A tleap script that builds the chain and sets N, CA, C and O, in Angstrom:
source leaprc.protein.ff14SB
mol = sequence {
  NGLU GLU ALA LEU TYR GLU GLY ILE LEU GLN
  MET GLN ARG LYS GLY LEU PRO ASP VAL VAL
  GLN ARG ASN ASN PRO PHE GLY SER GLY TYR
  ALA GLY PRO MET TYR VAL SER SER TRP PHE
  PHE LYS TRP LEU VAL THR HIE PRO GLU PHE
  GLN LYS ASP LEU MET GLU ALA SER GLY GLU
  PRO ALA GLN ASP ALA VAL ARG MET TRP ALA
  SER SER ILE GLY VAL GLY ARG GLN ASN VAL
  THR LYS LYS LEU VAL VAL ASP LEU GLY ALA
  ALA SER GLU SER GLN LEU LYS PHE THR ALA
  GLU LYS GLU ALA ASP ARG LYS LEU TYR GLY
  CGLU
}
set mol.1.N position { -6.549 -18.556 1.453 }
set mol.1.CA position { -7.362 -17.910 2.477 }
set mol.1.C position { -6.341 -17.837 3.725 }
set mol.1.O position { -6.203 -16.732 4.251 }
set mol.2.N position { -5.724 -18.770 4.161 }
set mol.2.CA position { -5.081 -18.988 5.288 }
set mol.2.C position { -3.968 -17.813 5.341 }
set mol.2.O position { -3.771 -17.132 6.347 }
set mol.3.N position { -3.276 -17.671 4.135 }
set mol.3.CA position { -2.218 -16.982 4.230 }
set mol.3.C position { -2.679 -15.232 4.275 }
set mol.3.O position { -2.026 -14.284 4.712 }
set mol.4.N position { -3.783 -15.251 3.769 }
set mol.4.CA position { -4.493 -13.898 3.777 }
set mol.4.C position { -4.768 -13.505 5.083 }
set mol.4.O position { -4.534 -12.342 5.411 }
set mol.5.N position { -5.264 -14.361 5.935 }
set mol.5.CA position { -5.456 -14.302 7.505 }
set mol.5.C position { -4.425 -13.885 8.065 }
set mol.5.O position { -4.480 -12.833 8.702 }
set mol.6.N position { -3.263 -14.591 7.965 }
set mol.6.CA position { -1.939 -14.807 8.565 }
set mol.6.C position { -1.551 -13.276 8.100 }
set mol.6.O position { -1.038 -12.585 8.981 }
set mol.7.N position { -1.721 -12.747 6.965 }
set mol.7.CA position { -1.215 -11.460 6.525 }
set mol.7.C position { -1.859 -10.329 7.199 }
set mol.7.O position { -1.184 -9.359 7.544 }
set mol.8.N position { -3.269 -10.398 7.435 }
set mol.8.CA position { -3.835 -9.558 8.361 }
set mol.8.C position { -3.257 -9.388 9.749 }
set mol.8.O position { -3.113 -8.297 10.301 }
set mol.9.N position { -2.925 -10.622 10.286 }
set mol.9.CA position { -2.483 -10.633 11.689 }
set mol.9.C position { -1.007 -9.994 11.522 }
set mol.9.O position { -0.825 -9.244 12.481 }
set mol.10.N position { -0.120 -10.006 10.842 }
set mol.10.CA position { 0.886 -9.722 10.574 }
set mol.10.C position { 1.015 -8.115 10.474 }
set mol.10.O position { 1.952 -7.413 10.854 }
set mol.11.N position { -0.233 -7.724 9.835 }
set mol.11.CA position { -0.207 -6.276 9.545 }
set mol.11.C position { -0.418 -5.653 11.126 }
set mol.11.O position { 0.246 -4.687 11.505 }
set mol.12.N position { -1.306 -6.247 11.895 }
set mol.12.CA position { -1.788 -5.878 12.959 }
set mol.12.C position { -0.433 -5.788 13.850 }
set mol.12.O position { -0.099 -4.777 14.470 }
set mol.13.N position { 0.335 -7.074 13.812 }
set mol.13.CA position { 1.413 -7.107 14.760 }
set mol.13.C position { 2.505 -5.883 14.188 }
set mol.13.O position { 3.052 -5.263 15.100 }
set mol.14.N position { 2.793 -5.566 13.110 }
set mol.14.CA position { 3.701 -4.510 12.725 }
set mol.14.C position { 3.186 -3.139 12.638 }
set mol.14.O position { 3.781 -2.244 12.037 }
set mol.15.N position { 2.216 -3.011 13.169 }
set mol.15.CA position { 1.390 -1.750 13.200 }
set mol.15.C position { 1.023 -1.067 11.882 }
set mol.15.O position { 1.005 0.164 11.841 }
set mol.16.N position { 0.761 -1.719 10.917 }
set mol.16.CA position { 0.528 -1.496 9.375 }
set mol.16.C position { -1.216 -0.877 9.329 }
set mol.16.O position { -2.087 -1.410 10.016 }
set mol.17.N position { -1.418 -0.019 8.662 }
set mol.17.CA position { -2.721 0.382 8.836 }
set mol.17.C position { -3.780 -0.522 7.777 }
set mol.17.O position { -3.535 -1.199 6.778 }
set mol.18.N position { -4.879 -0.239 8.392 }
set mol.18.CA position { -5.855 -1.153 7.664 }
set mol.18.C position { -5.820 -0.703 5.915 }
set mol.18.O position { -5.718 0.436 5.458 }
set mol.19.N position { -5.936 -1.950 5.191 }
set mol.19.CA position { -6.035 -1.412 3.945 }
set mol.19.C position { -7.162 -1.689 3.006 }
set mol.19.O position { -6.988 -1.848 1.798 }
set mol.20.N position { -8.528 -1.751 3.704 }
set mol.20.CA position { -9.735 -1.755 3.208 }
set mol.20.C position { -10.232 -0.690 2.665 }
set mol.20.O position { -10.531 0.228 3.428 }
set mol.21.N position { -10.446 -0.532 1.267 }
set mol.21.CA position { -11.056 0.452 0.567 }
set mol.21.C position { -12.440 1.016 1.060 }
set mol.21.O position { -13.321 0.166 0.932 }
set mol.22.N position { -12.785 1.943 1.470 }
set mol.22.CA position { -13.877 2.659 2.067 }
set mol.22.C position { -14.337 3.879 1.312 }
set mol.22.O position { -13.492 4.749 1.101 }
set mol.23.N position { -15.558 4.053 0.880 }
set mol.23.CA position { -16.118 4.857 0.014 }
set mol.23.C position { -17.461 5.615 0.624 }
set mol.23.O position { -18.120 5.099 1.526 }
set mol.24.N position { -17.747 6.709 0.119 }
set mol.24.CA position { -18.792 7.138 0.895 }
set mol.24.C position { -20.033 6.758 0.305 }
set mol.24.O position { -20.270 7.141 -0.840 }
set mol.25.N position { -20.890 6.034 0.946 }
set mol.25.CA position { -22.364 5.404 0.202 }
set mol.25.C position { -22.933 6.247 0.038 }
set mol.25.O position { -23.645 6.096 -0.955 }
set mol.26.N position { -23.082 7.464 0.646 }
set mol.26.CA position { -24.462 8.178 0.144 }
set mol.26.C position { -23.617 9.493 -0.912 }
set mol.26.O position { -24.014 10.655 -0.829 }
set mol.27.N position { -22.813 9.233 -1.565 }
set mol.27.CA position { -22.173 10.499 -2.356 }
set mol.27.C position { -21.003 9.834 -3.360 }
set mol.27.O position { -20.957 8.632 -3.622 }
set mol.28.N position { -20.317 10.571 -3.735 }
set mol.28.CA position { -19.258 10.259 -4.879 }
set mol.28.C position { -18.344 9.167 -4.349 }
set mol.28.O position { -17.874 9.209 -3.212 }
set mol.29.N position { -18.114 8.205 -5.199 }
set mol.29.CA position { -17.065 7.144 -4.786 }
set mol.29.C position { -15.692 7.490 -4.912 }
set mol.29.O position { -14.771 6.791 -4.489 }
set mol.30.N position { -15.558 8.652 -5.539 }
set mol.30.CA position { -14.422 9.025 -5.805 }
set mol.30.C position { -13.380 9.522 -4.770 }
set mol.30.O position { -12.168 9.372 -4.920 }
set mol.31.N position { -14.042 10.213 -3.556 }
set mol.31.CA position { -13.198 10.793 -2.650 }
set mol.31.C position { -12.264 9.932 -2.105 }
set mol.31.O position { -11.056 10.165 -2.167 }
set mol.32.N position { -12.836 8.749 -1.466 }
set mol.32.CA position { -12.118 7.665 -0.584 }
set mol.32.C position { -10.620 7.133 -1.356 }
set mol.32.O position { -9.528 7.044 -0.794 }
set mol.33.N position { -10.918 6.828 -2.749 }
set mol.33.CA position { -9.863 6.236 -3.370 }
set mol.33.C position { -8.781 7.619 -3.781 }
set mol.33.O position { -7.553 7.548 -3.823 }
set mol.34.N position { -9.460 8.616 -4.006 }
set mol.34.CA position { -8.706 9.917 -4.144 }
set mol.34.C position { -7.546 10.137 -3.009 }
set mol.34.O position { -6.337 10.177 -3.238 }
set mol.35.N position { -8.142 10.263 -1.820 }
set mol.35.CA position { -7.385 10.649 -0.616 }
set mol.35.C position { -6.276 9.390 -0.380 }
set mol.35.O position { -5.091 9.639 -0.157 }
set mol.36.N position { -6.754 8.134 -0.449 }
set mol.36.CA position { -5.686 7.101 -0.081 }
set mol.36.C position { -4.747 7.229 -1.323 }
set mol.36.O position { -3.572 7.229 -0.957 }
set mol.37.N position { -4.898 7.343 -2.740 }
set mol.37.CA position { -3.847 7.592 -3.442 }
set mol.37.C position { -2.995 8.561 -3.269 }
set mol.37.O position { -1.777 8.428 -3.383 }
set mol.38.N position { -3.637 9.704 -2.953 }
set mol.38.CA position { -2.835 10.947 -2.429 }
set mol.38.C position { -1.831 10.808 -1.188 }
set mol.38.O position { -0.707 11.311 -1.158 }
set mol.39.N position { -2.375 10.095 -0.238 }
set mol.39.CA position { -1.608 9.943 0.947 }
set mol.39.C position { -0.475 9.006 0.636 }
set mol.39.O position { 0.668 9.161 1.066 }
set mol.40.N position { -0.933 7.861 -0.267 }
set mol.40.CA position { 0.278 6.749 -0.606 }
set mol.40.C position { 1.447 7.458 -1.333 }
set mol.40.O position { 2.631 7.198 -1.119 }
set mol.41.N position { 0.981 8.411 -2.243 }
set mol.41.CA position { 1.953 9.021 -3.106 }
set mol.41.C position { 2.875 9.721 -2.474 }
set mol.41.O position { 4.076 9.693 -2.742 }
set mol.42.N position { 2.279 10.462 -1.497 }
set mol.42.CA position { 3.010 11.289 -0.627 }
set mol.42.C position { 4.024 10.563 -0.119 }
set mol.42.O position { 5.182 10.923 -0.328 }
set mol.43.N position { 3.738 9.436 0.621 }
set mol.43.CA position { 4.522 8.517 1.407 }
set mol.43.C position { 5.805 8.226 0.713 }
set mol.43.O position { 6.959 8.347 1.125 }
set mol.44.N position { 5.267 7.745 -0.631 }
set mol.44.CA position { 6.341 7.133 -1.650 }
set mol.44.C position { 7.504 8.398 -1.912 }
set mol.44.O position { 8.724 8.262 -1.820 }
set mol.45.N position { 6.834 9.535 -2.231 }
set mol.45.CA position { 7.865 10.501 -2.159 }
set mol.45.C position { 8.978 10.869 -1.264 }
set mol.45.O position { 10.122 11.218 -1.558 }
set mol.46.N position { 8.322 10.696 0.084 }
set mol.46.CA position { 9.163 10.834 1.223 }
set mol.46.C position { 9.942 9.535 1.790 }
set mol.46.O position { 10.728 9.492 2.737 }
set mol.47.N position { 9.499 8.478 0.939 }
set mol.47.CA position { 10.326 6.877 1.269 }
set mol.47.C position { 10.943 6.558 -0.012 }
set mol.47.O position { 10.672 5.439 -0.446 }
set mol.48.N position { 11.584 7.172 -0.598 }
set mol.48.CA position { 12.050 6.577 -1.884 }
set mol.48.C position { 12.752 5.232 -1.867 }
set mol.48.O position { 12.840 4.563 -2.896 }
set mol.49.N position { 13.233 4.845 -0.751 }
set mol.49.CA position { 14.004 3.613 -0.714 }
set mol.49.C position { 13.144 2.526 -0.913 }
set mol.49.O position { 13.642 1.514 -1.407 }
set mol.50.N position { 11.599 2.532 -0.542 }
set mol.50.CA position { 10.552 1.614 -0.728 }
set mol.50.C position { 10.190 1.363 -1.916 }
set mol.50.O position { 9.562 0.339 -2.182 }
set mol.51.N position { 10.486 2.145 -2.707 }
set mol.51.CA position { 9.684 2.413 -4.147 }
set mol.51.C position { 10.038 0.928 -4.842 }
set mol.51.O position { 9.145 0.126 -5.117 }
set mol.52.N position { 11.268 0.703 -5.057 }
set mol.52.CA position { 11.717 -0.519 -5.868 }
set mol.52.C position { 11.344 -1.707 -5.216 }
set mol.52.O position { 10.965 -2.721 -5.804 }
set mol.53.N position { 11.466 -1.563 -3.837 }
set mol.53.CA position { 10.960 -3.194 -3.005 }
set mol.53.C position { 9.457 -3.441 -3.452 }
set mol.53.O position { 9.033 -4.547 -3.788 }
set mol.54.N position { 8.651 -2.196 -3.415 }
set mol.54.CA position { 7.166 -2.282 -3.563 }
set mol.54.C position { 6.951 -2.833 -5.020 }
set mol.54.O position { 6.254 -3.823 -5.238 }
set mol.55.N position { 7.630 -2.088 -6.047 }
set mol.55.CA position { 7.322 -2.891 -7.483 }
set mol.55.C position { 7.884 -3.808 -7.793 }
set mol.55.O position { 7.814 -4.112 -8.983 }
set mol.56.N position { 8.674 -4.640 -6.899 }
set mol.56.CA position { 9.266 -6.045 -7.042 }
set mol.56.C position { 8.259 -6.899 -6.206 }
set mol.56.O position { 7.948 -8.018 -6.613 }
set mol.57.N position { 7.828 -6.478 -5.237 }
set mol.57.CA position { 6.917 -7.347 -4.288 }
set mol.57.C position { 5.614 -7.259 -5.198 }
set mol.57.O position { 5.073 -8.340 -5.431 }
set mol.58.N position { 5.172 -6.383 -5.616 }
set mol.58.CA position { 4.018 -6.207 -6.450 }
set mol.58.C position { 3.651 -7.221 -7.638 }
set mol.58.O position { 2.576 -7.789 -7.834 }
set mol.59.N position { 4.646 -7.279 -8.256 }
set mol.59.CA position { 5.026 -8.283 -9.360 }
set mol.59.C position { 4.360 -7.746 -10.719 }
set mol.59.O position { 3.761 -6.671 -10.694 }
set mol.60.N position { 4.461 -8.503 -11.928 }
set mol.60.CA position { 4.115 -8.069 -13.234 }
set mol.60.C position { 2.392 -7.440 -13.143 }
set mol.60.O position { 1.522 -8.005 -12.480 }
set mol.61.N position { 2.195 -6.329 -13.858 }
set mol.61.CA position { 0.819 -5.724 -13.905 }
set mol.61.C position { -0.115 -6.757 -14.055 }
set mol.61.O position { 0.269 -7.754 -14.666 }
set mol.62.N position { -1.143 -6.731 -13.669 }
set mol.62.CA position { -2.319 -7.590 -14.016 }
set mol.62.C position { -3.411 -7.007 -14.757 }
set mol.62.O position { -4.474 -7.588 -14.977 }
set mol.63.N position { -3.137 -5.914 -15.111 }
set mol.63.CA position { -3.976 -5.237 -15.972 }
set mol.63.C position { -3.327 -4.558 -17.328 }
set mol.63.O position { -2.221 -4.020 -17.275 }
set mol.64.N position { -4.085 -4.621 -18.533 }
set mol.64.CA position { -3.752 -4.380 -19.492 }
set mol.64.C position { -3.905 -2.864 -19.555 }
set mol.64.O position { -5.004 -2.324 -19.437 }
set mol.65.N position { -2.715 -2.163 -19.754 }
set mol.65.CA position { -2.958 -0.360 -19.576 }
set mol.65.C position { -3.487 -0.035 -20.831 }
set mol.65.O position { -3.908 1.121 -20.827 }
set mol.66.N position { -3.641 -0.667 -22.011 }
set mol.66.CA position { -4.107 -0.052 -23.289 }
set mol.66.C position { -5.687 -0.435 -23.036 }
set mol.66.O position { -6.551 0.410 -23.266 }
set mol.67.N position { -5.950 -1.451 -22.662 }
set mol.67.CA position { -7.588 -1.692 -22.596 }
set mol.67.C position { -8.293 -1.519 -21.269 }
set mol.67.O position { -9.365 -2.061 -20.998 }
set mol.68.N position { -7.631 -0.745 -20.484 }
set mol.68.CA position { -8.112 -0.437 -19.260 }
set mol.68.C position { -9.193 0.508 -19.088 }
set mol.68.O position { -9.218 1.601 -19.655 }
set mol.69.N position { -10.221 0.017 -18.183 }
set mol.69.CA position { -11.422 0.945 -18.110 }
set mol.69.C position { -11.391 1.453 -16.674 }
set mol.69.O position { -11.035 0.671 -15.792 }
set mol.70.N position { -11.730 2.680 -16.380 }
set mol.70.CA position { -11.782 3.495 -14.935 }
set mol.70.C position { -12.465 2.452 -14.288 }
set mol.70.O position { -11.714 2.159 -13.357 }
set mol.71.N position { -13.435 1.731 -14.237 }
set mol.71.CA position { -14.208 0.918 -13.247 }
set mol.71.C position { -13.317 -0.370 -13.060 }
set mol.71.O position { -13.644 -1.089 -12.116 }
set mol.72.N position { -12.432 -0.695 -13.686 }
set mol.72.CA position { -11.488 -1.984 -13.351 }
set mol.72.C position { -10.146 -1.247 -12.728 }
set mol.72.O position { -9.306 -2.080 -12.389 }
set mol.73.N position { -9.820 -0.120 -12.540 }
set mol.73.CA position { -8.696 0.050 -11.666 }
set mol.73.C position { -8.776 -0.143 -10.189 }
set mol.73.O position { -7.774 -0.229 -9.480 }
set mol.74.N position { -10.069 -0.212 -9.727 }
set mol.74.CA position { -9.907 -0.276 -8.041 }
set mol.74.C position { -10.061 -1.718 -8.130 }
set mol.74.O position { -9.410 -2.187 -7.196 }
set mol.75.N position { -10.604 -2.646 -8.797 }
set mol.75.CA position { -10.405 -3.969 -8.736 }
set mol.75.C position { -8.903 -4.566 -8.847 }
set mol.75.O position { -8.469 -5.478 -8.142 }
set mol.76.N position { -8.213 -3.908 -9.829 }
set mol.76.CA position { -6.727 -4.388 -10.094 }
set mol.76.C position { -5.822 -3.939 -8.781 }
set mol.76.O position { -4.890 -4.613 -8.343 }
set mol.77.N position { -6.219 -2.822 -8.296 }
set mol.77.CA position { -5.666 -2.234 -7.112 }
set mol.77.C position { -5.686 -3.182 -5.974 }
set mol.77.O position { -4.703 -3.648 -5.400 }
set mol.78.N position { -7.146 -3.442 -5.683 }
set mol.78.CA position { -7.452 -4.346 -4.767 }
set mol.78.C position { -6.775 -5.896 -4.927 }
set mol.78.O position { -6.551 -6.550 -3.909 }
set mol.79.N position { -6.539 -6.311 -5.955 }
set mol.79.CA position { -5.928 -7.642 -6.341 }
set mol.79.C position { -4.348 -7.665 -5.923 }
set mol.79.O position { -3.731 -8.581 -5.380 }
set mol.80.N position { -3.857 -6.318 -6.362 }
set mol.80.CA position { -2.583 -6.246 -5.818 }
set mol.80.C position { -2.368 -6.204 -4.435 }
set mol.80.O position { -1.313 -6.643 -3.978 }
set mol.81.N position { -3.341 -5.674 -3.623 }
set mol.81.CA position { -3.113 -5.223 -2.315 }
set mol.81.C position { -3.352 -6.659 -1.752 }
set mol.81.O position { -2.743 -6.941 -0.720 }
set mol.82.N position { -4.244 -7.686 -2.361 }
set mol.82.CA position { -4.440 -8.947 -1.509 }
set mol.82.C position { -3.260 -9.794 -1.663 }
set mol.82.O position { -2.860 -10.572 -0.797 }
set mol.83.N position { -2.714 -9.605 -2.821 }
set mol.83.CA position { -1.292 -10.232 -3.121 }
set mol.83.C position { -0.300 -10.102 -2.204 }
set mol.83.O position { 0.389 -11.043 -1.810 }
set mol.84.N position { -0.183 -8.804 -1.793 }
set mol.84.CA position { 0.848 -8.447 -0.905 }
set mol.84.C position { 0.624 -8.773 0.370 }
set mol.84.O position { 1.620 -9.063 1.032 }
set mol.85.N position { -0.552 -8.805 0.953 }
set mol.85.CA position { -1.165 -9.343 2.231 }
set mol.85.C position { -0.960 -10.638 2.255 }
set mol.85.O position { -0.343 -10.945 3.275 }
set mol.86.N position { -1.226 -11.613 1.524 }
set mol.86.CA position { -1.083 -13.047 1.145 }
set mol.86.C position { 0.392 -13.438 1.441 }
set mol.86.O position { 0.844 -14.275 2.223 }
set mol.87.N position { 1.082 -12.479 0.479 }
set mol.87.CA position { 2.753 -12.525 0.658 }
set mol.87.C position { 3.396 -12.398 2.064 }
set mol.87.O position { 4.376 -13.041 2.443 }
set mol.88.N position { 2.626 -11.369 2.870 }
set mol.88.CA position { 3.158 -10.874 4.064 }
set mol.88.C position { 2.984 -12.036 5.009 }
set mol.88.O position { 3.888 -12.416 5.753 }
set mol.89.N position { 1.608 -12.668 4.945 }
set mol.89.CA position { 1.158 -13.750 5.791 }
set mol.89.C position { 1.926 -14.915 5.575 }
set mol.89.O position { 2.187 -15.597 6.566 }
set mol.90.N position { 2.422 -15.347 4.236 }
set mol.90.CA position { 3.200 -16.397 4.034 }
set mol.90.C position { 5.004 -16.191 4.561 }
set mol.90.O position { 5.900 -17.031 4.473 }
set mol.91.N position { 5.057 -15.195 4.942 }
set mol.91.CA position { 6.389 -14.631 4.937 }
set mol.91.C position { 6.709 -15.002 6.715 }
set mol.91.O position { 5.977 -14.788 7.681 }
set mol.92.N position { 8.125 -15.644 6.657 }
set mol.92.CA position { 8.538 -15.719 8.109 }
set mol.92.C position { 8.679 -14.626 9.033 }
set mol.92.O position { 8.629 -13.533 8.467 }
set mol.93.N position { 8.842 -14.578 10.292 }
set mol.93.CA position { 8.923 -13.468 11.137 }
set mol.93.C position { 10.445 -12.787 10.759 }
set mol.93.O position { 10.701 -11.583 10.726 }
set mol.94.N position { 11.331 -13.864 10.497 }
set mol.94.CA position { 12.799 -13.291 10.318 }
set mol.94.C position { 12.876 -12.508 9.044 }
set mol.94.O position { 13.714 -11.629 8.840 }
set mol.95.N position { 11.971 -12.872 8.221 }
set mol.95.CA position { 12.237 -12.133 6.884 }
set mol.95.C position { 11.497 -10.798 6.777 }
set mol.95.O position { 11.591 -10.057 5.798 }
set mol.96.N position { 10.679 -10.523 7.969 }
set mol.96.CA position { 10.243 -9.253 8.262 }
set mol.96.C position { 10.970 -8.160 9.007 }
set mol.96.O position { 10.648 -8.079 10.193 }
set mol.97.N position { 11.850 -7.327 8.597 }
set mol.97.CA position { 12.521 -6.515 9.320 }
set mol.97.C position { 12.139 -5.061 9.137 }
set mol.97.O position { 12.865 -4.151 8.738 }
set mol.98.N position { 10.985 -5.012 9.467 }
set mol.98.CA position { 10.348 -3.424 9.674 }
set mol.98.C position { 9.392 -3.524 10.571 }
set mol.98.O position { 8.949 -4.546 11.095 }
set mol.99.N position { 9.034 -2.235 10.759 }
set mol.99.CA position { 7.921 -1.776 11.623 }
set mol.99.C position { 7.134 -0.542 11.044 }
set mol.99.O position { 7.781 0.312 10.437 }
set mol.100.N position { 5.795 -0.400 11.194 }
set mol.100.CA position { 5.411 0.757 10.484 }
set mol.100.C position { 5.579 1.922 11.521 }
set mol.100.O position { 5.840 1.813 12.719 }
set mol.101.N position { 5.366 3.078 10.778 }
set mol.101.CA position { 5.617 4.630 11.587 }
set mol.101.C position { 4.482 4.576 12.616 }
set mol.101.O position { 3.418 4.079 12.246 }
set mol.102.N position { 4.563 4.901 13.503 }
set mol.102.CA position { 3.763 5.114 14.758 }
set mol.102.C position { 2.470 6.185 14.316 }
set mol.102.O position { 1.282 5.952 14.539 }
set mol.103.N position { 2.944 7.253 13.725 }
set mol.103.CA position { 1.973 8.307 13.361 }
set mol.103.C position { 2.020 8.779 11.863 }
set mol.103.O position { 2.622 9.786 11.488 }
set mol.104.N position { 1.274 7.881 11.012 }
set mol.104.CA position { 1.091 8.732 9.583 }
set mol.104.C position { 0.566 9.728 9.308 }
set mol.104.O position { -0.565 10.045 9.675 }
set mol.105.N position { 1.545 10.590 8.396 }
set mol.105.CA position { 0.955 11.947 8.235 }
set mol.105.C position { 0.124 11.884 7.154 }
set mol.105.O position { 0.404 11.720 5.966 }
set mol.106.N position { -1.266 12.080 7.868 }
set mol.106.CA position { -2.553 11.986 6.665 }
set mol.106.C position { -2.839 13.438 6.123 }
set mol.106.O position { -3.881 13.666 5.509 }
set mol.107.N position { -1.930 14.384 6.352 }
set mol.107.CA position { -2.095 15.944 5.845 }
set mol.107.C position { -1.578 15.815 4.428 }
set mol.107.O position { -0.472 15.367 4.125 }
set mol.108.N position { -2.640 16.325 3.475 }
set mol.108.CA position { -2.085 16.428 2.077 }
set mol.108.C position { -1.282 17.949 2.082 }
set mol.108.O position { -1.475 18.748 2.999 }
set mol.109.N position { -0.513 18.194 1.128 }
set mol.109.CA position { -0.024 19.431 0.961 }
set mol.109.C position { -0.842 20.541 0.701 }
set mol.109.O position { -1.639 20.383 -0.223 }
set mol.110.N position { -0.848 21.440 1.179 }
set mol.110.CA position { -1.701 22.693 1.445 }
set mol.110.C position { -2.628 22.736 2.549 }
set mol.110.O position { -3.259 23.767 2.781 }
set mol.111.N position { -2.771 21.608 3.304 }
set mol.111.CA position { -3.789 21.610 4.367 }
set mol.111.C position { -3.210 22.167 5.671 }
set mol.111.O position { -3.916 22.246 6.676 }
savepdb mol mol.pdb
quit
């Protein structure tokens, strides 16, 4: 719990965006995750140097891909995000050699 709190503080210091998933409470719950996944995929394509580091930091898959239900994907994603934030909180300042981009491009292709 303390490392999670420290991770959230570290995210703020580094200028990382809030990672809390938000959906439309009055409509489809699909749009929020769809946009987040699309923006993140676009970011990974334009920053290939971070892909291997992210896979390594995320660890082994927490879900069985053969028996996966669509309703469990969000929970698994949230658990991986929580693990990454906790790990960030447990890291020392000297281990963190990055800063976030000032203006993340939130436009999807074709917009």
